[in-house]
Tab-separated table of C-alpha atoms in Angstrom:
chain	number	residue	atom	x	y	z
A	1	UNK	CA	74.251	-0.627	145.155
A	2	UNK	CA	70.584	-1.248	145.973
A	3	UNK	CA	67.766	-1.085	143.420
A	4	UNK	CA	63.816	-0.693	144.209
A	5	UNK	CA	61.720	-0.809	140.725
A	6	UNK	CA	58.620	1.576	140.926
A	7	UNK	CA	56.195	0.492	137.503
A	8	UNK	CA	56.414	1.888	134.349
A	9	UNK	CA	55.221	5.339	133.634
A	10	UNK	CA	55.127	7.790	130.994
A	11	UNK	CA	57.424	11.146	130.375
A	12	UNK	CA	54.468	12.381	128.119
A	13	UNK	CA	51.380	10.726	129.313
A	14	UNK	CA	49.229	13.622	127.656
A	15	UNK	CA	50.255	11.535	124.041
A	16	UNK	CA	48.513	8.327	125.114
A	17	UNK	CA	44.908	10.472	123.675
A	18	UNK	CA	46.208	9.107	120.533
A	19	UNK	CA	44.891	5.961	121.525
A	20	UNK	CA	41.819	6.914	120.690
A	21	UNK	CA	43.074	7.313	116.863
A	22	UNK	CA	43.419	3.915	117.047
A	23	UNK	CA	39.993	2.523	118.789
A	24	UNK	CA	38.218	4.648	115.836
A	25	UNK	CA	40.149	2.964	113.264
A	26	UNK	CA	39.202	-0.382	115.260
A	27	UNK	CA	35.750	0.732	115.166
A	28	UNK	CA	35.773	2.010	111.585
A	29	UNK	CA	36.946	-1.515	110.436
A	30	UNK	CA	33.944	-2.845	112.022
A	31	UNK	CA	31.488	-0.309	110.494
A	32	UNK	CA	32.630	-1.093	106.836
A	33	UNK	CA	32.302	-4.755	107.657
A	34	UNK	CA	28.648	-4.495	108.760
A	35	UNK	CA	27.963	-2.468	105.468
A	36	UNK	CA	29.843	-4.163	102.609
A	37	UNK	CA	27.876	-7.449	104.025
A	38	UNK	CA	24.431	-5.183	104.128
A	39	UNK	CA	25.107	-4.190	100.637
A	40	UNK	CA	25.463	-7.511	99.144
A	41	UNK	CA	22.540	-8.828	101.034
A	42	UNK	CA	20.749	-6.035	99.366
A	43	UNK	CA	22.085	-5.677	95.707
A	44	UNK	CA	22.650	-9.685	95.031
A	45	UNK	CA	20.428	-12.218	94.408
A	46	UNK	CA	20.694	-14.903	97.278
A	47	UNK	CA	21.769	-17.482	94.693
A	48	UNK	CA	24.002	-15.844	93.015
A	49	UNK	CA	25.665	-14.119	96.016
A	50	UNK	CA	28.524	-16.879	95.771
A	51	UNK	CA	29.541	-16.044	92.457
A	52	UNK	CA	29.481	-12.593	92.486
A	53	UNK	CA	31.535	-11.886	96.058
A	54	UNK	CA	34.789	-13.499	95.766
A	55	UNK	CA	36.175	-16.529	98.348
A	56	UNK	CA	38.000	-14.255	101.164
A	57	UNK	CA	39.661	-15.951	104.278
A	58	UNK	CA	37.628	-13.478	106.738
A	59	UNK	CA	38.808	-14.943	109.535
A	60	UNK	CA	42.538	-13.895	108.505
A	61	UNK	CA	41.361	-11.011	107.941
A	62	UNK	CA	39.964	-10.212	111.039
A	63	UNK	CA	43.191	-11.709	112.646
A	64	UNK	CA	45.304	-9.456	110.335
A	65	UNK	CA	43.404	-6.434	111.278
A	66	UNK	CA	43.497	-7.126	114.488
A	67	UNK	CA	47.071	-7.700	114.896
A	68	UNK	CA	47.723	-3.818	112.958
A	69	UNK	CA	45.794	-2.158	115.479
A	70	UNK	CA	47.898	-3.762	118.080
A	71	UNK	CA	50.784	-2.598	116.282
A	72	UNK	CA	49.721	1.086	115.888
A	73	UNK	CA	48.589	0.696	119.871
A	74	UNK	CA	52.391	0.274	120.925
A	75	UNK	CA	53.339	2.664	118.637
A	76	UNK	CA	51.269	5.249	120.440
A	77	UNK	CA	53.074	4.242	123.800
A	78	UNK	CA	56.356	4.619	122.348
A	79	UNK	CA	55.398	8.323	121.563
A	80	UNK	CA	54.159	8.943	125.202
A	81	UNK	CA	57.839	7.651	125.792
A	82	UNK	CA	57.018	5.107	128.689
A	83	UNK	CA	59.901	5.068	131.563
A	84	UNK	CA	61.382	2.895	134.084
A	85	UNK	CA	62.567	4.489	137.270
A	86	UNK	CA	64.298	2.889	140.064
A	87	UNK	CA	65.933	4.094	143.548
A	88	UNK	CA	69.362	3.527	144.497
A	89	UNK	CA	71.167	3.173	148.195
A	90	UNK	CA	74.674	2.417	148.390
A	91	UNK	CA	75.637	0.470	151.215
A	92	UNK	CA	77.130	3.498	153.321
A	93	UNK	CA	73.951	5.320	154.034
A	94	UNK	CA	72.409	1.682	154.903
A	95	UNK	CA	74.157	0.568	157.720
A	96	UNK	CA	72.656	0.899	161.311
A	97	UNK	CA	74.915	-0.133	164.835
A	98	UNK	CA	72.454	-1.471	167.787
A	99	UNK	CA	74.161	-0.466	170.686
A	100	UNK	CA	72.706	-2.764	173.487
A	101	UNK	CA	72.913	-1.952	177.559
A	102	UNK	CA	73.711	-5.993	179.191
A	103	UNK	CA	74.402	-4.489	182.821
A	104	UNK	CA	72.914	-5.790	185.372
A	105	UNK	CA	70.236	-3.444	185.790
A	106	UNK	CA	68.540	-4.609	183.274
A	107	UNK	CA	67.174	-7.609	184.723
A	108	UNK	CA	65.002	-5.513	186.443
A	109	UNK	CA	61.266	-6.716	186.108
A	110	UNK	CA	59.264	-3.577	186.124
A	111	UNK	CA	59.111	-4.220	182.409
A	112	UNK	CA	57.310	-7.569	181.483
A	113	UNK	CA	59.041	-10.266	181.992
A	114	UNK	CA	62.313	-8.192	182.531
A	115	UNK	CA	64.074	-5.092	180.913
A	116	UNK	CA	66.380	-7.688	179.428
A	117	UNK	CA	64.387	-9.917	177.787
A	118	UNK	CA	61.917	-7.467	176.893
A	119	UNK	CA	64.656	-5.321	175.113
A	120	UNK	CA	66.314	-8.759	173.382
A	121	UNK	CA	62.403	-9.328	171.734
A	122	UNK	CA	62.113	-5.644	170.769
A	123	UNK	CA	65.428	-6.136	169.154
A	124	UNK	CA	64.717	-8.938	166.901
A	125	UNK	CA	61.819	-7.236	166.030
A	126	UNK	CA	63.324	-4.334	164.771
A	127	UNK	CA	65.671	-6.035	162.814
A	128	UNK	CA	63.549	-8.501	161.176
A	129	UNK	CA	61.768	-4.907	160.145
A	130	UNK	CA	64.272	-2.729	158.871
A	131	UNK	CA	64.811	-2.962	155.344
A	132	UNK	CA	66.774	-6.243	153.798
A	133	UNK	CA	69.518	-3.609	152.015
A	134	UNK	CA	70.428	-2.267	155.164
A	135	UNK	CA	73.315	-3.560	156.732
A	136	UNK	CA	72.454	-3.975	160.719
A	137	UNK	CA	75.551	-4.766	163.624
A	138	UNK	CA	75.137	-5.107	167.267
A	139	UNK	CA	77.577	-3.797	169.680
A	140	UNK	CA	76.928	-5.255	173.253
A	141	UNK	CA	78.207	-3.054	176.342
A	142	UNK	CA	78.157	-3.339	180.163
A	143	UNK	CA	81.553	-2.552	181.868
A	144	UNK	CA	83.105	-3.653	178.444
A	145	UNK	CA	82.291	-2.986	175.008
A	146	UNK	CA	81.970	-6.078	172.563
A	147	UNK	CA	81.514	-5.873	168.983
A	148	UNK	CA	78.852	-8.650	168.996
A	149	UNK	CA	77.660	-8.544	164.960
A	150	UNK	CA	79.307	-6.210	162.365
A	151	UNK	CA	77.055	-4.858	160.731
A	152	UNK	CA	75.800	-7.313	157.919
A	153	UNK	CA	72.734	-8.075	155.741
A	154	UNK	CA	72.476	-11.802	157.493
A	155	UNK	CA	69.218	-11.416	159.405
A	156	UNK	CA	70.016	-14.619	161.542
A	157	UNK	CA	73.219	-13.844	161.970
A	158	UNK	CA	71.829	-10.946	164.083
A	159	UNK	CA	69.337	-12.915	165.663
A	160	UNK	CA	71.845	-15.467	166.981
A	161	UNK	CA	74.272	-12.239	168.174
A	162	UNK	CA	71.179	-11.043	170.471
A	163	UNK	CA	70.134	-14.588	171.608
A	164	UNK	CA	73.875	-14.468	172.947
A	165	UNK	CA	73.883	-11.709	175.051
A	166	UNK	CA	74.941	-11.999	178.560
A	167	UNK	CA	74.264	-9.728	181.533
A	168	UNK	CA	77.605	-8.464	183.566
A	169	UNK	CA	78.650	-5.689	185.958
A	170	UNK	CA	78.753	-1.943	184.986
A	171	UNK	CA	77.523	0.510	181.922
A	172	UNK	CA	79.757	2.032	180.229
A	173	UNK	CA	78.017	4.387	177.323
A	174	UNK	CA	80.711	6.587	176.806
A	175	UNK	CA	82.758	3.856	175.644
A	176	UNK	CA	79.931	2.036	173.821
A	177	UNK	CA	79.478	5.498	171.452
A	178	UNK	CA	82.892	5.640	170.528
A	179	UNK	CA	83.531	2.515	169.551
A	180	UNK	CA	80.650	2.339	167.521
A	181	UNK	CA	81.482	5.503	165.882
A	182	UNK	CA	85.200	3.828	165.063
A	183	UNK	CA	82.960	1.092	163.485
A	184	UNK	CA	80.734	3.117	161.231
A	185	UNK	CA	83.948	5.454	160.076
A	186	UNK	CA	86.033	2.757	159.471
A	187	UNK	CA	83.723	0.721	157.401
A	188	UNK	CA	82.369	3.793	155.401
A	189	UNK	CA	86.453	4.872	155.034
A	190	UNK	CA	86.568	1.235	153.179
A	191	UNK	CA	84.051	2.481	150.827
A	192	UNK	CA	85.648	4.047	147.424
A	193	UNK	CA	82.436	5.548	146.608
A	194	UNK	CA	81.424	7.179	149.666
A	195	UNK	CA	80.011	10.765	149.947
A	196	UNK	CA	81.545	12.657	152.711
A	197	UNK	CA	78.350	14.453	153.015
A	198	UNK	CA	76.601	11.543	154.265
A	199	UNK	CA	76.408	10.106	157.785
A	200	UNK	CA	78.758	6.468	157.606
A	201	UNK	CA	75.777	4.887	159.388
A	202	UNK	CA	73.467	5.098	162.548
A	203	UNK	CA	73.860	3.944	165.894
A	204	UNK	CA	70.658	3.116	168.278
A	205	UNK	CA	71.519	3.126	171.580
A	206	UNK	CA	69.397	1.239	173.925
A	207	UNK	CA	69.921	1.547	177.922
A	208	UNK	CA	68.383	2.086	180.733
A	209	UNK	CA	70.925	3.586	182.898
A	210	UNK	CA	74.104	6.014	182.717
A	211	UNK	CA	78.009	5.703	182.996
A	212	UNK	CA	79.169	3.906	185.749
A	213	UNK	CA	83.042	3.122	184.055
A	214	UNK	CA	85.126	4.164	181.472
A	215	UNK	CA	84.782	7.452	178.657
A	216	UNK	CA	82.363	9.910	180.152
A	217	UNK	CA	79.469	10.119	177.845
A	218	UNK	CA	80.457	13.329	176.614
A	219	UNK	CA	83.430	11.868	175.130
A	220	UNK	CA	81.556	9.419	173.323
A	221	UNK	CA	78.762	12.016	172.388
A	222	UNK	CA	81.533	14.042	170.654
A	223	UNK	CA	83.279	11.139	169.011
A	224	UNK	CA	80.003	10.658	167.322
A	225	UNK	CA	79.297	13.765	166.525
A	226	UNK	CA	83.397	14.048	164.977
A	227	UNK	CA	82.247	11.098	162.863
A	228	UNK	CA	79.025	12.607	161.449
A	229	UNK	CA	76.929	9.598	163.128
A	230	UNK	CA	73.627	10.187	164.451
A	231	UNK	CA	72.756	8.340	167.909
A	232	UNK	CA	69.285	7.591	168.504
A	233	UNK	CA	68.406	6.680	172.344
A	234	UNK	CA	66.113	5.118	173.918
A	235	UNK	CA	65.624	4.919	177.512
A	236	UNK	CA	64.536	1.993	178.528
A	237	UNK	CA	62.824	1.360	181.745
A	238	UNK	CA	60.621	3.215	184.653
A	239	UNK	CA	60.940	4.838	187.670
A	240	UNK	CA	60.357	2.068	189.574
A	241	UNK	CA	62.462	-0.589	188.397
A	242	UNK	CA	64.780	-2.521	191.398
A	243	UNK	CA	66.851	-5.616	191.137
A	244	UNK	CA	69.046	-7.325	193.907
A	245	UNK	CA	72.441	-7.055	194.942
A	246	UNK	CA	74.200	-9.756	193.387
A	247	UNK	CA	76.339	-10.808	196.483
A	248	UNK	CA	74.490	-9.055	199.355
A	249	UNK	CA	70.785	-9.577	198.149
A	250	UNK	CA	69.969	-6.319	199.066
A	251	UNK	CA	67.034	-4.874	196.891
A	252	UNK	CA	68.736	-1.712	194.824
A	253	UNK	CA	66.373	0.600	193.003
A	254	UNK	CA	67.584	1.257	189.172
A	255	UNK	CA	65.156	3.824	188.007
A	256	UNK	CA	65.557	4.772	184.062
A	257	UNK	CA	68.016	8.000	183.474
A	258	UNK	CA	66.786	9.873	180.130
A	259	UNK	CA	68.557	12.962	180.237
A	260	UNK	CA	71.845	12.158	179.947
A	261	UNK	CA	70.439	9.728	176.829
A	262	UNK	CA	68.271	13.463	175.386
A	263	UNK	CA	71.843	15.073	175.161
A	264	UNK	CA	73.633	12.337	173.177
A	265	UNK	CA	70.258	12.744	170.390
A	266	UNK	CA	70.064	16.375	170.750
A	267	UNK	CA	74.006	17.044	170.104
A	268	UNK	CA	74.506	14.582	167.462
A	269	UNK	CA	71.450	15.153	165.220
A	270	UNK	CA	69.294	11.853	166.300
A	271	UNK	CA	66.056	11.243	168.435
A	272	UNK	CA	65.765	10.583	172.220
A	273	UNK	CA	63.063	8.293	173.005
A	274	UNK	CA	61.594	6.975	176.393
A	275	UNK	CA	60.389	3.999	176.485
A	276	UNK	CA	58.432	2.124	179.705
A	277	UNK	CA	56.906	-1.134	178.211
A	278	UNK	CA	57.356	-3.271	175.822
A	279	UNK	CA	54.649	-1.919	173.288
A	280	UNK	CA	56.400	1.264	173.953
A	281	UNK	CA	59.730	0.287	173.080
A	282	UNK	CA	58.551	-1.168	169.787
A	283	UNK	CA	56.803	1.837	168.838
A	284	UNK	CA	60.320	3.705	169.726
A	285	UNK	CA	61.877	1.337	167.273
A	286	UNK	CA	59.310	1.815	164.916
A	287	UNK	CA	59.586	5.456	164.850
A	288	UNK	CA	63.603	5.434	164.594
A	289	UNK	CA	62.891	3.018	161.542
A	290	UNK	CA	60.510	5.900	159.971
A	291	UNK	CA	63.131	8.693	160.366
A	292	UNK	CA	66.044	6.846	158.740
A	293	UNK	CA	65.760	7.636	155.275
A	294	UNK	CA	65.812	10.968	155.962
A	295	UNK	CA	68.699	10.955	158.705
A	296	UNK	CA	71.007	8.693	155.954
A	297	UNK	CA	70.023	10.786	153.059
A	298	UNK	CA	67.781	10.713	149.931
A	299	UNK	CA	68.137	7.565	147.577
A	300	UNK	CA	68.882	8.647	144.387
A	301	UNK	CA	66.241	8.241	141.156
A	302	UNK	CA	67.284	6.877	138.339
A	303	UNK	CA	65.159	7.445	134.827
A	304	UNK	CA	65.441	4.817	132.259
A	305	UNK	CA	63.218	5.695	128.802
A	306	UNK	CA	62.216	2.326	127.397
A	307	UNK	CA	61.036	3.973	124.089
A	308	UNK	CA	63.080	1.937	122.371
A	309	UNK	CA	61.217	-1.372	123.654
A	310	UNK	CA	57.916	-0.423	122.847
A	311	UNK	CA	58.921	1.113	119.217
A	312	UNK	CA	60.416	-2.294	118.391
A	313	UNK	CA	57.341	-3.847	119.485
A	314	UNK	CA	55.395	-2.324	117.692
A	315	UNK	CA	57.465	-3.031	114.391
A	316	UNK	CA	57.547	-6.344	115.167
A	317	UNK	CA	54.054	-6.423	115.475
A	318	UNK	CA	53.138	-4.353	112.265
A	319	UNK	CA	55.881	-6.579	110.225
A	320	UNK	CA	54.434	-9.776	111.269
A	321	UNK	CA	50.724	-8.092	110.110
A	322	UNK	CA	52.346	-7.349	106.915
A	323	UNK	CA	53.686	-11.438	106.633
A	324	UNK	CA	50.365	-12.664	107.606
A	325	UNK	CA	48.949	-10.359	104.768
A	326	UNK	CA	51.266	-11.896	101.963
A	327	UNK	CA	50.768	-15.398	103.082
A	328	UNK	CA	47.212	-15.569	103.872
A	329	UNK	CA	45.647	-12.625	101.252
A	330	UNK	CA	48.141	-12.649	98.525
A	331	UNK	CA	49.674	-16.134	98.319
A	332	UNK	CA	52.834	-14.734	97.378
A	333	UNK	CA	54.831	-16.833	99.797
């Protein structure tokens, strides 16, 4: 578990009026000091003002007077019964898989300086980003799927996982979504805790292309959507993107495919997004951040009345007036 603290509040903030209670007394005090020294000015002779009014330590007085009102002011918050409330996420609903296209057509340069490294900067950026509870993985595919990072709270962990990647023939999606899913459902399965009602995790899947090898996407599509796992895509690329052949040179046109990527979002509850620069592709991973605590469920509230606290304060306050009081006023210590 995961706590946020939000600052203290009140159950019955309508009670802190009383407050005012206590600023009159305050302000009383000070009115009947300003006349009991106005009416021995006026009724006493100046010389014999010293004998008449008795030796009082004002000062500790003042202090002692001071330190009740203090007292009486945390007693009034008590009453309003102040609160602390925090938010909890268990580690199930935090847990996001990047699902990263290294085929080859992403070394295409219509996107500055290349889809590749373009898409490896985004990346980094949206996992510095995401929230440090949230437990992040990266799954790498081309022609083969490869569990790069499981997901894990170890920021540069991740970073090092997407400085690694490596381009290499072939895009194999369908693949890439189930084993993902496996991932999510086998890590939320290790949970004892874990709500059935909520999604095992997240996968963002980042390509620019479609199947070439392996599970149709379909089949991966519906092994998400047996797991409960939302897939938000992004498509990654434009129309005009090209790269060579790698053994005959020859210039091959790899234009961006998003609707194959709009049917994984729209069948397992996610977002497709389309994204043909680099700004864009940040603002896709921006917006996929935004959605997720709704998509991986509410975090929980949790109340906690700190009456107690502030009622002890102010005893401890209003006892050590009533020390001072013997010490200094009565000398019966």
């Amino acid at each position: 578990m995961t706590a946020a603290i939000v600052p203290t509040d009140f159950l019955a903030p309508e009670r802190l009026w009383l407050l005012v209670i206590v600023a009159l007394l305050g302000a009383g005090y000070l009115a009947v000091l300003r006349w009991r020294q106005a009416a021995q000015v006026r009724f006493t002779q100046i010389d014999l003002l010293d004998d008449i009014a008795p030796r009082r330590p004002r000062w500790r007085r003042h202090v002692i007077a001071a330190i009740q009102l203090v007292g009486l002011a945390l007693g009034v918050m008590a009453i309003a019964r102040p609160v602390e409330r925090t938010s909890e996420r268990t580690e199930t609903e935090g847990r996001i898989l990047v699902l990263f296209d290294v085929s080859l057509s992403m070394m295409a340069t219509d996107v500055e300086p290349d889809r590749f490294e373009a898409a490896k900067q985004a990346a980094r950026e949206f996992v510095d980003n995401v929230d440090e509870t949230v437990e992040v993985g990266l799954v790498s595919f081309s022609g083969i799927v490869d569990v790069a990072v499981q997901p894990t709270l170890n920021r540069s962990l991740l970073d090092q996982g997407i400085d690694n990647l490596e381009l290499a023939e072939s895009t194999a999606i369908g693949d890439a979504l189930t084993t993902g899913s496996r991932v999510l459902t086998r890590l939320a399965d290790g949970s004892p805790d874990r709500d059935p009602s909520i999604p095992p995790g997240v996968l963002v899947l980042l390509t620019d292309g479609e199947t070439t090898v392996g599970l149709p996407t379909e089949v991966g599509t519906q092994a998400a959507v047996d797991a409960g796992v939302p897939v938000f895509t992004i498509a990654f690329g434009t129309q005009q993107g090209e790269i060579p052949d790698p053994v005959t040179r020859e210039i091959i046109p790899v234009p961006v495919r998003p609707d194959e990527l709009r049917d994984v979002a729209e069948q397992t509850g996610g977002v497709a997004y389309e994204a043909a620069t680099d700004e864009e592709l940040a603002n896709a991973y921006e917006e996929i951040r935004n959605q997720l605590g709704e998509t991986l469920g509410d975090a929980i509230e949790i109340v906690a009345e700190q009456t107690w606290k502030w009622t002890l304060a102010s005893i401890a306050v209003l006892a050590l007036a009533w020390s001072l009081g013997l010490w200094w006023l009565r000398g019966l210590v």
